[in-house]
Amino acid sequence: MKKFFTLLLLLISITFDTQAEKVNIKDVAQGTYRAQNIYGLRPMLDGEHYTQISPDKKRIVKYSFKTGKEVGTIFDVTTARDCKLKSFDNYIMSPDERLILIQTETKPIYRRSFTAVYYIYNVKNNKIEPLSNNGPQQAPLFSPDGYQIAFVRNNNIFLVKLLFGNSESQVTKDGEFNKVLNGIPDWVYEEEFAFNRAFDFSADSKMIAYIKFDESKVKQFSFPWYKGMAPQKNEYEYYTGAYEYKYPKAGESNSKVTVHSYDIKSHVTREIDLPLDEDGYIPRIKFTSDPEKLAIMTLNRHQNRMDLYMANPRSGVCKLTVRDEDEKYIKEPAYSDICFYPEHMVMMSEKDGYNHLYLYTIGGNIVKQITKGKFEVKEFLGWNQKNGDFYYIGYDKSPLRTAVFKVNKKGEVTKLSTRTGTNNAIFSTNLNYYINTFSNVSTPTLITLNNNNGKEMVTLLDNEELKEKVKNLNMPSKEFFTFKTSQGIELNGWIMKPANFDANKKYPVIMHQYSGPGSQQVIDKWGIGSFGDAGMFESYMCDKGYIMVCVDGRGTGGRGAEFEKCTYMYLGVKESQDQIETARYLGTLPYVDGKRIGIWGWSFGGYTTLMSMSDGTGAFKAGVAIAAPSCWKYYDTVYTERFMRTPKENAEGYNAGSAIERAASLKGNLLLIHGTADDNVHYQNCAEFSEALVQAGIQFDMQIYTNRNHSIFGGNTRNHLMTRVSEFFINNL
């Protein structure tokens, strides 16, 4: 009997330990519980198949859209002729799928740009050969006929002709670091207009059009390099180095941009006669299916007027086709997501107060508004020109949820996705099938294969293994909530409470937020939480006895132009007010200790942390600001002026939105974290804000990471950072 009770106690102990398994900081830093996904997926021309990279990055595998089953291997490093590769990073199919560019030795430059060594793989003869032997390449592109490949090297465009023994010629010759870029964007264009290639082939493969960026008059910014570790830069062991690049800060000069065409046969280069403002932007160029129509999208410096020109690449003559204007600013999808068809184009606009789809003729005449209503279209997926059906991702009765929709030519809307939460889709080229990626707050990523009526045919990925792992964790409860501020504005939030939550106790609260224009953190998806991993850091802190909260304040996305753009000219003011209102609201809850509320965030979220703690009310006892802007005068032209105009035009707004100006009013314990090699939000922001605190006699904590960029990772860095953040809150709340 005694042995029985001993065994029973042991079993109970084991069961309890299993149920009470807890997340640790290394799990958070390493993404131990991150959901699996499917990467590198490309629909094929036939509409019946798609390709993706094998998990070991050794093969490009062909799958059936009908069954989701593997039906063949298109490329394999172990069987391709003359292949010495052990794996590869990515791939680009030629338009006719005869050839594949295999991407290897990828080296990041900035957020979207990188160099790589590419190989040309011939699907028919199973042979692989280098694209070029003259150094790594950047942003390669096949010509529409598949017989040429253009790429950039050292800021110049090069052309490889496959029918002439892969002969390589140089298209431009004036490219030079920190002076002239041909066919690739400068730093601010890449970061804020979100692209990494600025050239295109004409539909007949006879011309190349490209944007030239003359950044010679853009002011230079530099930051130091140290020896460091992980990675280690031995050349700076005794004396620091410096990285210098062109970075236009608010109100300063941008690159001078021009569009040029290059005739491949005659080698003649022409400048397009584009009626662009002296300080205007060219965020996109793209050839239509007509070789004589090059679409050029331009913005004025205030970014409240978008013009779409059709240019003839041979004559250089431009014709204004569509103009979209806004009292405040034009959002990126208006120029980045235009889809061209032979006789039409589909565009996005917020002209009626919400982001919707519009159909135009290729000549610029509006045919109709495709979607209507007090909701936002998030992404255009395709148009079946035969039956008139348009497919798109839209918000589903709430800014927290999205669904896949179809609208027919009569304007009748059908919701195709069947599950409530967050849905995204990739359609086959013939629009007969789509792969749906779904999750919600309680369901990790679920990927299904569906027909174009929304019927689920096959499950491709269900993350069942992750579900089982998470069952054994001491996970917090997750709830969505809304509340009204003192100004009567309803805000959305999520709250995570400890697994052993006791409503009779008073808990400290840690608020996380991003708060930037158009962003959303409060979404019904698995990847909520500060690291997009279902709240694992939140789970760790809940285990320590904290309640974790996130609220999307004014200026965030999914709720129409009025809500999003109400922060215009005074960036950071209303956003921080709403975080303070959140703290006050939480303080009224019976289970919250209103005197122990903390706040933290990264980038814009770090900035909002500084602004929220520096309004003088003392709403927060502690806060952590990571990689935070502290004064908009230090940030780049495109982003800052989109929301604030220039410092000269809006001195009052810049002053009101400066955390440095508020520094003397900071209340609560603060931890500043920044990387010394942050090319985006410069360490200057941290240095100047900390100096303002010093001169105001305010004590604070600071953590600097050597040679780290805006993401602050590498080696043990992320583990160290999250340990620092968690211990700071534990010690101060």
XYZ file of C-alpha atoms in Angstrom:
733
model
C 0.000 0.000 0.000
C 2.853 2.374 0.889
C 4.523 1.649 -2.476
C 1.189 2.321 -4.236
C 0.822 5.787 -2.662
C 4.469 6.597 -3.424
C 3.918 5.636 -7.058
C 0.654 7.622 -7.182
C 2.364 10.740 -5.806
C 5.159 10.306 -8.353
C 2.635 10.051 -11.210
C 0.762 13.112 -9.976
C 4.071 14.970 -9.744
C 5.036 13.976 -13.296
C 1.584 14.946 -14.623
C 1.742 18.304 -12.853
C 5.239 18.991 -14.175
C 4.142 18.150 -17.723
C 1.082 20.390 -17.502
C 3.095 23.174 -15.943
C 5.881 23.235 -18.529
C 6.940 26.837 -18.960
C 8.382 28.919 -21.776
C 11.875 30.264 -21.126
C 13.634 33.257 -22.656
C 15.772 31.086 -24.937
C 12.568 29.644 -26.407
C 11.439 33.198 -27.178
C 14.794 34.242 -28.657
C 15.175 31.102 -30.772
C 11.554 30.912 -31.952
C 11.142 27.418 -30.474
C 7.354 27.550 -30.734
C 7.049 29.405 -34.025
C 4.483 27.922 -36.429
C 5.682 26.147 -39.557
C 4.861 27.653 -42.949
C 5.350 26.928 -46.646
C 7.983 29.111 -48.314
C 9.191 29.773 -51.847
C 5.864 28.855 -53.430
C 5.313 29.822 -57.106
C 2.207 29.094 -59.232
C 3.198 27.623 -62.626
C 2.075 28.768 -66.080
C -0.259 25.820 -66.709
C -2.484 26.815 -63.778
C -2.477 23.216 -62.552
C 0.826 23.119 -60.662
C 2.978 25.098 -58.277
C 6.571 24.825 -57.089
C 8.301 25.279 -53.761
C 11.712 24.757 -52.201
C 12.233 21.515 -50.278
C 12.897 21.953 -46.531
C 16.571 21.016 -46.980
C 16.916 23.654 -49.760
C 18.279 21.095 -52.191
C 15.304 20.755 -54.561
C 12.604 22.703 -56.376
C 9.583 20.453 -56.088
C 6.525 20.431 -58.370
C 3.078 19.951 -56.797
C -0.443 19.502 -58.137
C -3.016 22.208 -57.411
C -5.733 19.520 -57.522
C -4.253 17.126 -55.000
C -1.469 19.031 -53.232
C 0.758 16.019 -53.888
C 4.309 16.085 -55.166
C 4.389 15.194 -58.848
C 8.016 15.782 -59.708
C 11.342 17.485 -59.070
C 12.256 20.398 -61.335
C 15.744 21.009 -59.915
C 17.947 18.964 -57.603
C 21.473 19.962 -56.554
C 22.421 16.281 -56.250
C 21.481 15.323 -59.823
C 21.923 18.503 -61.913
C 24.834 18.294 -64.364
C 27.960 20.321 -63.507
C 26.412 21.278 -60.169
C 28.766 21.718 -57.232
C 26.169 23.337 -54.969
C 25.183 21.677 -51.714
C 22.021 23.820 -51.343
C 20.525 27.102 -52.572
C 18.682 30.117 -51.140
C 15.976 30.967 -53.679
C 15.042 30.746 -57.344
C 13.504 32.716 -60.228
C 11.673 30.996 -63.083
C 11.990 32.335 -66.631
C 8.640 33.498 -68.108
C 8.373 30.300 -70.183
C 9.750 28.110 -67.331
C 12.537 26.693 -69.559
C 15.228 28.182 -67.342
C 15.630 28.829 -63.638
C 17.951 31.249 -61.896
C 19.328 29.526 -58.790
C 20.252 31.968 -56.017
C 23.270 31.192 -53.781
C 25.751 32.969 -51.472
C 23.180 35.620 -50.544
C 24.611 38.623 -48.694
C 22.161 41.211 -47.327
C 22.806 44.909 -47.917
C 19.799 46.663 -46.378
C 16.256 45.509 -45.615
C 15.348 44.261 -49.109
C 18.574 44.490 -51.097
C 21.226 41.814 -51.359
C 23.891 40.450 -53.644
C 24.015 36.813 -54.633
C 25.771 34.447 -56.979
C 23.254 33.152 -59.521
C 23.366 30.086 -61.749
C 21.309 29.406 -64.863
C 19.650 26.000 -64.811
C 18.252 24.529 -68.019
C 15.246 22.357 -67.136
C 15.400 20.361 -70.385
C 19.057 19.326 -70.395
C 19.481 19.343 -66.570
C 22.589 21.517 -66.829
C 23.659 24.380 -64.565
C 26.127 27.170 -65.363
C 27.083 30.524 -63.797
C 25.106 33.621 -64.787
C 28.360 35.599 -64.682
C 31.981 35.017 -63.697
C 32.649 38.690 -63.004
C 31.334 38.994 -59.447
C 28.050 38.702 -57.495
C 24.828 40.048 -58.980
C 21.890 42.052 -57.758
C 18.175 42.064 -58.729
C 18.336 39.807 -61.852
C 15.401 39.740 -64.268
C 14.562 37.541 -67.271
C 13.377 39.220 -70.456
C 9.798 38.239 -71.419
C 11.099 35.964 -74.210
C 13.448 34.246 -71.729
C 16.587 34.759 -73.834
C 18.176 37.595 -71.857
C 18.892 38.325 -68.219
C 19.634 41.795 -66.872
C 21.116 42.444 -63.441
C 22.946 45.108 -61.457
C 26.536 45.023 -60.274
C 28.306 47.929 -58.567
C 25.373 50.272 -59.344
C 25.435 49.511 -63.098
C 23.101 47.427 -65.254
C 24.527 44.454 -67.146
C 22.911 42.289 -69.799
C 23.537 38.601 -70.528
C 22.369 37.282 -73.913
C 21.741 33.556 -73.647
C 21.609 32.953 -77.422
C 25.073 34.427 -77.849
C 27.039 32.156 -75.532
C 25.901 34.036 -72.412
C 27.805 37.102 -73.612
C 27.808 39.823 -70.988
C 27.616 43.519 -71.840
C 27.394 46.656 -69.720
C 24.311 48.844 -70.206
C 25.269 51.753 -67.919
C 28.732 52.928 -66.951
C 28.280 55.894 -64.598
C 27.229 53.937 -61.497
C 29.279 54.689 -58.409
C 28.788 54.006 -54.689
C 27.276 57.012 -52.881
C 26.910 58.900 -56.171
C 24.864 57.222 -58.902
C 22.678 54.100 -58.879
C 21.248 52.590 -62.060
C 18.363 50.136 -61.879
C 18.364 49.725 -58.089
C 16.831 52.118 -55.525
C 18.780 54.240 -53.077
C 18.463 53.607 -49.330
C 15.334 55.654 -48.695
C 13.471 54.379 -51.772
C 14.235 50.777 -50.829
C 13.195 51.245 -47.216
C 10.066 53.358 -47.654
C 8.794 52.481 -51.145
C 9.545 48.787 -50.508
C 11.286 47.546 -53.655
C 14.776 46.438 -54.648
C 14.781 46.554 -58.466
C 14.258 49.706 -60.538
C 14.389 48.403 -64.122
C 12.151 46.413 -66.449
C 12.106 44.828 -69.916
C 9.613 45.824 -72.621
C 7.085 43.165 -73.613
C 8.917 42.523 -76.894
C 12.265 42.133 -75.041
C 13.853 44.886 -77.177
C 14.142 47.641 -74.554
C 15.175 48.077 -70.935
C 13.792 50.987 -68.917
C 15.422 51.985 -65.650
C 15.453 54.651 -62.952
C 18.707 56.490 -62.371
C 19.282 57.797 -58.836
C 21.758 60.664 -58.605
C 22.455 60.869 -54.871
C 25.588 63.011 -55.148
C 23.848 65.921 -53.366
C 22.269 63.769 -50.641
C 23.982 64.264 -47.304
C 26.076 61.409 -45.996
C 25.556 59.609 -42.695
C 28.113 57.388 -40.995
C 28.277 55.016 -38.067
C 31.277 53.205 -36.557
C 32.256 49.577 -36.980
C 33.915 47.750 -34.081
C 35.598 44.362 -34.022
C 32.626 42.810 -32.233
C 31.653 39.150 -32.233
C 29.079 37.032 -34.102
C 30.041 38.199 -36.672
C 33.570 39.353 -35.936
C 35.210 42.158 -37.948
C 38.900 41.598 -37.266
C 39.985 44.530 -39.430
C 38.660 46.888 -36.726
C 40.396 45.267 -33.752
C 42.539 48.313 -32.885
C 40.970 51.175 -34.786
C 37.264 51.543 -35.491
C 36.025 51.693 -39.053
C 33.113 53.670 -40.438
C 30.212 52.862 -42.723
C 29.190 55.861 -44.809
C 26.090 56.029 -46.983
C 23.562 58.545 -48.311
C 20.612 59.065 -45.991
C 18.262 62.026 -46.575
C 16.807 63.268 -43.291
C 13.486 65.134 -43.106
C 13.626 68.387 -45.039
C 16.965 67.585 -46.715
C 17.765 66.855 -50.387
C 16.737 63.555 -51.952
C 18.296 61.808 -54.926
C 17.516 63.391 -58.276
C 15.621 60.696 -60.192
C 15.220 60.248 -63.937
C 13.868 57.469 -66.149
C 15.869 56.173 -69.096
C 15.318 53.641 -71.873
C 17.991 51.501 -73.505
C 17.585 50.014 -76.970
C 19.239 46.595 -76.782
C 19.912 46.334 -80.530
C 21.164 49.876 -81.262
C 22.649 50.488 -77.756
C 20.957 53.916 -77.733
C 20.019 55.343 -74.331
C 17.321 58.011 -74.041
C 16.017 60.015 -71.100
C 12.226 59.919 -70.781
C 10.663 63.394 -70.896
C 8.841 62.979 -67.598
C 7.045 66.043 -66.174
C 8.245 65.395 -62.627
C 8.476 68.011 -59.885
C 12.070 69.012 -59.119
C 11.756 67.250 -55.746
C 9.298 64.547 -56.840
C 9.525 60.761 -56.450
C 9.337 57.836 -58.886
C 8.323 54.888 -56.669
C 7.664 52.436 -59.549
C 8.118 51.842 -63.274
C 6.658 48.877 -65.157
C 6.198 47.974 -68.801
C 2.660 47.036 -69.844
C 1.925 44.311 -72.407
C 2.259 47.019 -75.064
C 6.008 47.544 -75.792
C 5.278 51.223 -76.463
C 3.683 51.826 -73.068
C 5.957 52.157 -70.047
C 3.947 52.919 -66.901
C 5.695 55.430 -64.656
C 4.251 56.201 -61.219
C 5.243 59.540 -59.665
C 4.570 61.344 -56.395
C 5.011 64.947 -55.392
C 7.210 65.520 -52.332
C 4.189 65.838 -50.039
C 3.040 62.423 -51.352
C -0.555 63.564 -51.646
C -0.642 63.427 -55.473
C 0.076 60.246 -57.420
C 0.360 60.480 -61.203
C 0.456 57.500 -63.539
C 2.106 58.313 -66.861
C 2.315 56.148 -69.958
C 5.652 56.783 -71.684
C 6.847 55.749 -75.106
C 10.338 54.321 -74.491
C 11.567 55.267 -77.983
C 10.241 58.813 -78.329
C 10.426 59.592 -74.608
C 6.988 61.236 -74.727
C 4.803 60.880 -71.599
C 1.029 61.087 -71.264
C -0.739 61.556 -67.923
C -3.155 58.647 -67.611
C -4.483 58.629 -64.017
C -4.142 61.092 -61.142
C -5.079 60.272 -57.547
C -5.027 62.998 -54.903
C -5.584 63.087 -51.159
C -5.816 65.951 -48.704
C -3.204 64.262 -46.515
C -1.206 61.489 -48.223
C -1.438 58.621 -50.709
C -0.761 55.184 -49.269
C 1.684 52.799 -50.911
C -0.776 50.289 -52.525
C -2.012 53.069 -54.837
C 1.256 52.870 -56.791
C 2.839 49.570 -55.709
C -0.083 47.222 -56.381
C -1.325 48.312 -59.835
C -2.096 45.279 -62.013
C -1.896 45.761 -65.770
C -3.954 43.799 -68.298
C -3.863 44.183 -72.111
C -6.788 46.628 -72.197
C -7.309 47.471 -68.521
C -5.655 48.050 -65.160
C -6.824 47.460 -61.596
C -5.852 50.126 -59.071
C -6.393 50.827 -55.382
C -7.542 54.135 -53.924
C -8.916 55.575 -50.690
C -10.881 58.233 -52.581
C -14.149 57.241 -50.866
C -12.551 56.991 -47.406
C -11.689 53.282 -47.531
C -9.134 51.371 -49.574
C -11.008 49.899 -52.550
C -10.412 48.444 -56.014
C -11.074 50.386 -59.215
C -11.079 49.231 -62.840
C -9.632 51.569 -65.488
C -8.994 51.231 -69.186
C -5.304 51.148 -70.088
C -5.881 54.685 -71.406
C -6.924 55.933 -67.979
C -10.726 56.058 -68.208
C -12.495 54.716 -65.131
C -14.764 51.755 -65.886
C -16.117 51.144 -62.384
C -15.443 50.933 -58.671
C -15.053 47.194 -58.091
C -15.501 47.046 -54.301
C -17.572 49.356 -52.103
C -18.461 49.721 -48.442
C -17.129 50.739 -45.054
C -14.370 48.154 -45.054
C -10.858 47.984 -46.489
C -9.472 45.847 -49.278
C -6.107 44.570 -48.135
C -4.850 42.827 -51.263
C -5.963 42.300 -54.872
C -5.585 38.644 -55.911
C -6.684 38.496 -59.540
C -9.284 39.138 -62.245
C -10.887 36.501 -64.429
C -11.404 38.521 -67.606
C -13.647 35.837 -69.156
C -16.382 35.850 -66.517
C -15.628 39.179 -64.807
C -14.869 37.811 -61.308
C -12.432 39.741 -59.133
C -10.702 38.106 -56.134
C -9.320 39.970 -53.135
C -8.451 39.853 -49.442
C -10.695 42.141 -47.408
C -11.515 42.833 -43.801
C -14.302 40.567 -42.597
C -16.841 42.510 -40.480
C -13.985 43.654 -38.220
C -10.511 45.196 -38.504
C -9.285 42.127 -36.578
C -10.164 39.612 -39.306
C -9.636 39.069 -43.033
C -11.215 36.751 -45.575
C -10.878 35.777 -49.239
C -13.676 37.315 -51.321
C -14.987 37.181 -54.874
C -17.046 39.934 -56.498
C -18.711 39.238 -59.855
C -19.425 41.682 -62.675
C -22.850 42.466 -61.154
C -21.184 43.567 -57.911
C -22.357 40.527 -55.933
C -19.857 39.577 -53.219
C -19.121 36.003 -52.102
C -16.917 35.125 -49.131
C -14.794 32.142 -50.133
C -12.779 31.414 -46.975
C -14.739 29.380 -44.441
C -12.815 29.938 -41.216
C -13.018 33.065 -39.058
C -9.693 34.718 -38.321
C -6.908 35.817 -40.655
C -6.909 34.461 -44.208
C -4.431 35.013 -47.051
C -4.368 33.421 -50.488
C -2.150 32.611 -53.465
C -4.138 31.834 -56.626
C -3.151 29.610 -59.516
C -2.425 31.462 -62.769
C -5.791 30.377 -64.236
C -7.580 31.389 -60.993
C -9.154 27.922 -60.666
C -7.475 27.161 -57.320
C -5.933 28.965 -54.407
C -3.773 28.065 -51.443
C -5.286 29.547 -48.293
C -3.176 30.353 -45.242
C -5.350 30.660 -42.145
C -4.845 31.153 -38.441
C -6.653 32.687 -35.510
C -5.756 33.338 -31.908
C -6.290 29.681 -30.975
C -5.280 27.960 -34.244
C -1.701 27.895 -35.570
C -1.062 28.299 -39.298
C -3.341 26.026 -41.339
C -2.668 25.860 -45.079
C -5.300 24.372 -47.352
C -5.776 23.892 -51.079
C -9.141 25.216 -52.310
C -11.050 25.584 -55.544
C -12.187 29.053 -56.622
C -15.563 28.546 -54.935
C -13.800 28.251 -51.591
C -14.226 24.497 -51.173
C -11.304 22.964 -49.244
C -9.847 20.040 -51.128
C -6.601 19.197 -49.331
C -4.819 20.215 -46.126
C -1.173 20.969 -46.886
C 0.001 21.965 -43.400
C -1.806 21.818 -40.066
C 0.904 22.390 -37.410
C -0.528 19.526 -35.348
C 2.874 18.925 -33.791
C 2.995 22.530 -32.569
C -0.544 22.213 -31.200
C 0.563 19.241 -29.102
C 3.667 21.075 -27.877
C 1.635 24.126 -26.873
C -0.890 21.946 -24.997
C 1.877 21.092 -22.544
C 2.742 24.749 -21.929
C 1.423 26.882 -19.146
C -0.121 29.247 -21.718
C -2.022 32.362 -20.693
C -5.654 32.954 -21.569
C -6.076 35.279 -24.579
C -9.007 37.618 -25.042
C -9.900 40.512 -27.328
C -11.531 43.577 -25.810
C -12.658 47.082 -26.704
C -12.985 50.205 -24.598
C -13.805 53.857 -25.118
C -11.339 56.603 -24.320
C -12.305 59.807 -22.519
C -12.750 61.315 -26.004
C -15.303 58.651 -26.916
C -13.024 56.772 -29.321
C -13.380 52.995 -29.326
C -10.066 51.113 -29.397
C -9.349 47.412 -29.905
C -6.972 45.391 -27.765
C -5.927 41.965 -26.621
C -5.177 40.841 -23.074
C -3.291 37.783 -21.828
C -3.766 36.672 -18.249
C -1.732 34.108 -16.276
C -2.924 30.502 -16.566
C -3.643 30.512 -12.819
C -5.355 33.924 -12.954
C -7.149 34.932 -9.731
C -9.703 37.734 -10.191
C -9.357 38.623 -6.519
C -5.680 39.555 -6.875
C -4.120 42.784 -8.154
C -1.701 42.204 -11.044
C 0.923 44.452 -12.587
C 0.461 45.015 -16.343
C 2.964 45.256 -19.204
C 1.674 46.900 -22.385
C 3.307 46.202 -25.747
C 2.498 48.225 -28.875
C 3.838 49.401 -32.237
C 1.357 52.223 -32.973
C 2.850 53.294 -36.332
C 0.686 54.590 -39.215
C -1.356 51.833 -40.829
C 0.079 49.091 -38.600
C -1.963 46.505 -36.702
C -0.979 44.414 -33.704
C -4.473 43.506 -32.524
C -5.434 40.863 -35.085
C -7.219 37.541 -34.738
C -4.277 35.386 -35.765
C -1.909 32.861 -34.187
C 1.064 35.183 -34.540
C -0.078 37.853 -32.100
C 2.307 38.896 -29.366
C 5.450 40.985 -29.414
C 7.407 38.464 -31.530
C 4.662 37.085 -33.761
C 4.812 33.652 -32.111
C 1.455 33.313 -30.348
C 2.641 35.329 -27.366
C 5.577 33.291 -26.063
C 7.279 36.265 -24.422
C 3.890 37.173 -23.004
C 3.527 33.601 -21.733
C 6.924 33.859 -20.023
C 5.933 37.096 -18.296
C 2.469 35.804 -17.381
C 4.206 32.937 -15.585
C 6.046 35.612 -13.598
C 2.743 37.111 -12.480
C 2.062 39.808 -15.076
C -0.924 40.593 -17.264
C 0.105 41.441 -20.841
C -1.864 43.886 -22.995
C -1.736 45.409 -26.474
C -3.998 48.160 -27.881
C -4.082 49.651 -31.382
C -4.575 53.387 -30.979
C -5.472 56.090 -33.454
C -3.380 56.056 -36.612
C -3.338 52.257 -36.932
C -4.820 50.397 -39.896
C -7.909 48.466 -40.909
C -10.445 51.130 -39.927
C -10.478 53.502 -42.886
C -8.644 56.671 -43.866
C -10.183 58.971 -41.243
C -9.039 56.832 -38.304
C -5.617 56.152 -39.801
C -4.812 59.662 -40.999
C -6.065 61.624 -37.982
C -2.461 61.760 -36.701
C -1.331 63.739 -39.775
C 1.138 66.576 -39.058
C 1.330 65.602 -35.355
C 2.845 62.124 -35.475
C 3.163 60.532 -32.035
C 0.818 62.836 -30.118
C -2.520 61.020 -30.411
C -0.792 57.646 -30.492
C 0.808 58.225 -27.079
C -2.392 59.751 -25.701
C -4.204 56.525 -26.539
C -1.603 54.382 -24.748
C -1.988 56.580 -21.680
C -5.794 56.234 -21.982
C -5.279 52.458 -22.123
C -3.253 52.523 -18.892
C -5.975 54.568 -17.196
C -8.669 52.180 -18.387
C -6.706 49.136 -17.199
C -6.258 50.831 -13.823
C -10.050 50.763 -13.349
C -10.200 46.970 -13.641
C -10.532 45.266 -10.243
C -7.683 42.827 -10.901
C -5.132 45.427 -12.112
C -2.697 47.337 -9.925
C -2.916 50.758 -11.611
C 0.309 51.892 -9.968
C 2.327 49.098 -11.590
C 1.831 49.439 -15.341
C 4.716 49.211 -17.796
C 4.997 49.859 -21.535
C 7.447 48.813 -24.227
C 7.951 48.653 -27.955
C 10.407 48.442 -30.832
C 11.045 51.136 -33.467
C 7.835 53.232 -33.661
C 6.692 51.280 -30.595
C 9.842 52.400 -28.767
C 9.155 55.987 -29.815
C 5.563 55.751 -28.535
C 6.961 54.384 -25.266
C 9.160 57.489 -24.887
C 6.285 59.822 -25.777
C 3.855 58.052 -23.422
C 6.275 58.196 -20.477
C 7.207 61.837 -21.120
C 3.838 63.552 -21.027
C 4.269 64.313 -17.319
C 1.270 62.314 -16.029
C 3.277 59.353 -14.749
C 0.883 56.757 -16.172
C 3.700 54.222 -16.435
C 5.996 53.000 -13.703
C 8.479 51.452 -16.166
C 9.157 51.313 -19.883
C 11.552 49.870 -22.457
C 12.248 51.656 -25.755
C 14.101 49.571 -28.361
C 15.610 51.119 -31.516
C 13.369 54.125 -31.021
C 13.210 57.359 -33.020
C 13.337 60.284 -30.600
C 12.942 63.256 -32.959
C 11.472 63.145 -36.445
C 14.132 65.544 -37.733
C 16.559 62.605 -37.485
C 14.461 60.256 -39.634
C 14.266 59.923 -43.404
C 12.473 62.178 -45.874
C 9.994 59.759 -47.455
C 8.490 58.281 -44.288
C 8.605 61.377 -42.109
C 7.337 63.886 -44.643
C 4.499 61.557 -45.721
C 2.988 62.102 -42.288
C 4.580 65.382 -41.148
C 5.679 67.388 -44.214
C 9.050 69.112 -43.713
C 10.371 70.635 -40.454
C 10.262 74.046 -42.134
C 6.589 73.634 -43.077
C 5.505 72.074 -39.779
C 7.745 73.298 -36.956
C 4.903 73.026 -34.437
C 4.173 69.382 -35.329
C 7.837 68.370 -35.169
C 8.180 70.038 -31.777
C 5.005 68.373 -30.442
C 6.170 64.965 -31.700
C 9.713 65.220 -30.329
C 10.433 62.901 -27.410
C 13.601 64.943 -26.796
C 11.524 68.080 -26.216
C 9.507 66.118 -23.638
C 12.498 64.400 -22.007
C 12.542 66.572 -18.879
C 8.961 65.439 -18.144
C 9.779 61.725 -18.212
C 8.344 59.819 -15.252
C 8.998 56.167 -14.453
C 11.984 53.866 -14.851
C 13.280 53.718 -18.415
C 15.522 51.281 -20.286
C 16.879 52.486 -23.641
C 18.137 49.807 -26.060
C 19.821 50.463 -29.413
C 22.253 48.925 -31.899
C 25.287 50.976 -32.905
C 24.979 49.949 -36.584
C 21.290 50.743 -37.042
C 21.118 52.087 -40.606
C 17.384 52.776 -40.269
C 16.759 54.496 -36.907
C 20.218 55.828 -36.193
C 21.867 55.423 -32.794
C 21.913 59.240 -32.883
C 18.271 59.109 -31.706
C 19.253 57.194 -28.568
C 22.360 59.290 -27.942
C 20.518 62.607 -28.150
C 17.557 61.469 -26.047
C 19.825 60.041 -23.352
C 21.788 63.298 -23.294
C 18.546 65.227 -22.775
C 17.770 62.976 -19.797
C 21.271 63.496 -18.390
C 20.976 67.265 -18.589
C 17.523 67.094 -16.993
C 19.009 65.104 -14.084
C 16.894 62.028 -14.804
C 18.412 58.601 -14.120
C 17.773 55.777 -16.585
C 19.126 52.438 -17.806
C 20.754 51.860 -21.179
C 21.807 48.790 -23.190
C 23.865 49.199 -26.364
C 24.520 46.372 -28.832
C 27.777 46.485 -30.806
C 27.526 46.393 -34.631
C 23.826 45.519 -34.471
C 21.298 46.894 -36.944
C 17.617 47.744 -36.441
C 16.677 44.095 -35.817
C 19.330 43.593 -33.084
C 20.174 39.912 -33.539
C 23.154 37.610 -34.142
C 24.854 35.071 -31.898
C 23.474 35.344 -28.360
C 22.210 38.903 -28.892
C 18.446 38.319 -29.003
C 18.582 36.058 -25.952
C 20.552 38.721 -24.063
C 18.135 41.453 -25.145
C 14.990 39.605 -24.061
C 16.591 38.622 -20.748
C 17.418 42.297 -20.216
C 13.860 43.390 -21.000
C 12.192 40.780 -18.796
C 14.515 41.360 -15.824
C 14.063 45.114 -16.131
C 10.292 44.786 -15.791
C 10.582 42.235 -12.987
C 12.909 44.558 -11.062
C 10.861 47.700 -11.679
C 7.251 46.532 -11.534
